[in-house]
């Protein structure tokens, strides 16, 4: 995942693969913008498409999702962002 400070644009891609036979895989990216003192300056959630169970013929069990979004970061906070912390978490149902 890359973040362009000048445009606040997030770019990257996320691959989801489900190997479970009877349960769908529902995930979400949680992106935390960390400042130069190690504190969380802002967070952003990106919902990923559901990867169906491998026995479900109605949708794929794998997907690649391109990420191209503008992050809602305040112009006052932008200069102090040091790095991103990206986590994949279970999406609430």
CSV table of C-alpha atoms in Angstrom, one decimal:
chain,number,residue,atom,x,y,z
A,1,UNK,CA,0.0,0.0,0.0
A,2,UNK,CA,1.4,3.4,-1.0
A,3,UNK,CA,0.2,6.8,0.1
A,4,UNK,CA,0.9,10.0,-1.9
A,5,UNK,CA,1.2,12.8,0.6
A,6,UNK,CA,0.6,15.6,-1.9
A,7,UNK,CA,-2.7,14.1,-3.2
A,8,UNK,CA,-3.7,11.9,-0.2
A,9,UNK,CA,-4.2,9.1,-2.7
A,10,UNK,CA,-3.9,5.5,-1.5
A,11,UNK,CA,-2.7,2.9,-4.2
A,12,UNK,CA,-2.2,-0.8,-4.0
A,13,UNK,CA,-4.1,-4.0,-4.3
A,14,UNK,CA,-5.4,-6.7,-2.0
A,15,UNK,CA,-5.7,-10.4,-2.8
A,16,UNK,CA,-8.2,-12.5,-0.9
A,17,UNK,CA,-8.3,-16.3,-1.2
A,18,UNK,CA,-10.8,-18.5,0.7
A,19,UNK,CA,-9.9,-22.1,1.2
A,20,UNK,CA,-12.8,-22.9,3.4
A,21,UNK,CA,-15.4,-25.3,1.9
A,22,UNK,CA,-18.6,-24.0,3.6
A,23,UNK,CA,-17.9,-20.5,4.9
A,24,UNK,CA,-17.4,-17.2,3.1
A,25,UNK,CA,-14.4,-15.0,3.8
A,26,UNK,CA,-15.3,-11.4,4.7
A,27,UNK,CA,-12.4,-9.1,5.3
A,28,UNK,CA,-11.7,-5.4,5.7
A,29,UNK,CA,-8.5,-3.3,5.5
A,30,UNK,CA,-7.9,-1.0,8.5
A,31,UNK,CA,-5.3,1.6,7.5
A,32,UNK,CA,-3.8,3.6,10.4
A,33,UNK,CA,-1.8,6.8,9.6
A,34,UNK,CA,1.0,7.0,12.2
A,35,UNK,CA,2.6,10.3,13.0
A,36,UNK,CA,6.3,10.9,13.6
A,37,UNK,CA,5.8,10.4,17.3
A,38,UNK,CA,4.2,7.0,16.9
A,39,UNK,CA,0.7,8.1,17.6
A,40,UNK,CA,-2.4,7.2,15.4
A,41,UNK,CA,-3.2,10.4,13.5
A,42,UNK,CA,-6.1,9.0,11.4
A,43,UNK,CA,-7.7,5.7,10.4
A,44,UNK,CA,-9.5,4.5,7.3
A,45,UNK,CA,-11.5,1.3,6.6
A,46,UNK,CA,-11.8,-0.3,3.2
A,47,UNK,CA,-14.2,-3.1,2.7
A,48,UNK,CA,-13.0,-6.0,0.6
A,49,UNK,CA,-15.3,-8.1,-1.6
A,50,UNK,CA,-16.5,-11.3,-0.1
A,51,UNK,CA,-14.7,-14.5,-1.2
A,52,UNK,CA,-17.3,-17.3,-1.3
A,53,UNK,CA,-16.8,-20.8,0.0
A,54,UNK,CA,-15.0,-23.0,-2.4
A,55,UNK,CA,-18.2,-25.1,-2.8
A,56,UNK,CA,-20.3,-22.1,-3.7
A,57,UNK,CA,-20.7,-21.7,-7.5
A,58,UNK,CA,-22.4,-18.2,-7.2
A,59,UNK,CA,-19.2,-16.2,-6.7
A,60,UNK,CA,-15.4,-16.6,-6.8
A,61,UNK,CA,-13.4,-17.9,-3.8
A,62,UNK,CA,-10.5,-15.6,-4.8
A,63,UNK,CA,-10.4,-11.9,-5.8
A,64,UNK,CA,-7.9,-9.2,-6.4
A,65,UNK,CA,-9.1,-5.8,-5.4
A,66,UNK,CA,-7.3,-2.7,-6.7
A,67,UNK,CA,-7.1,0.1,-4.1
A,68,UNK,CA,-7.2,3.6,-5.4
A,69,UNK,CA,-8.9,6.0,-2.9
A,70,UNK,CA,-8.4,9.4,-1.5
A,71,UNK,CA,-7.7,9.2,2.3
A,72,UNK,CA,-9.5,11.8,4.4
A,73,UNK,CA,-6.4,13.3,6.0
A,74,UNK,CA,-6.5,16.8,7.3
A,75,UNK,CA,-4.0,19.2,5.7
A,76,UNK,CA,-2.8,20.1,9.2
A,77,UNK,CA,-1.9,16.4,10.0
A,78,UNK,CA,-0.4,15.4,6.6
A,79,UNK,CA,3.1,16.9,7.2
A,80,UNK,CA,3.5,14.8,10.3
A,81,UNK,CA,2.5,11.3,8.9
A,82,UNK,CA,5.5,9.0,9.2
A,83,UNK,CA,4.1,5.7,8.0
A,84,UNK,CA,1.0,3.5,7.4
A,85,UNK,CA,0.0,0.5,9.5
A,86,UNK,CA,-2.2,-1.8,7.4
A,87,UNK,CA,-4.2,-4.6,9.0
A,88,UNK,CA,-6.6,-7.1,7.5
A,89,UNK,CA,-9.5,-7.8,10.0
A,90,UNK,CA,-12.7,-9.8,9.9
A,91,UNK,CA,-15.6,-7.7,8.6
A,92,UNK,CA,-18.7,-7.5,10.9
A,93,UNK,CA,-21.7,-9.3,9.5
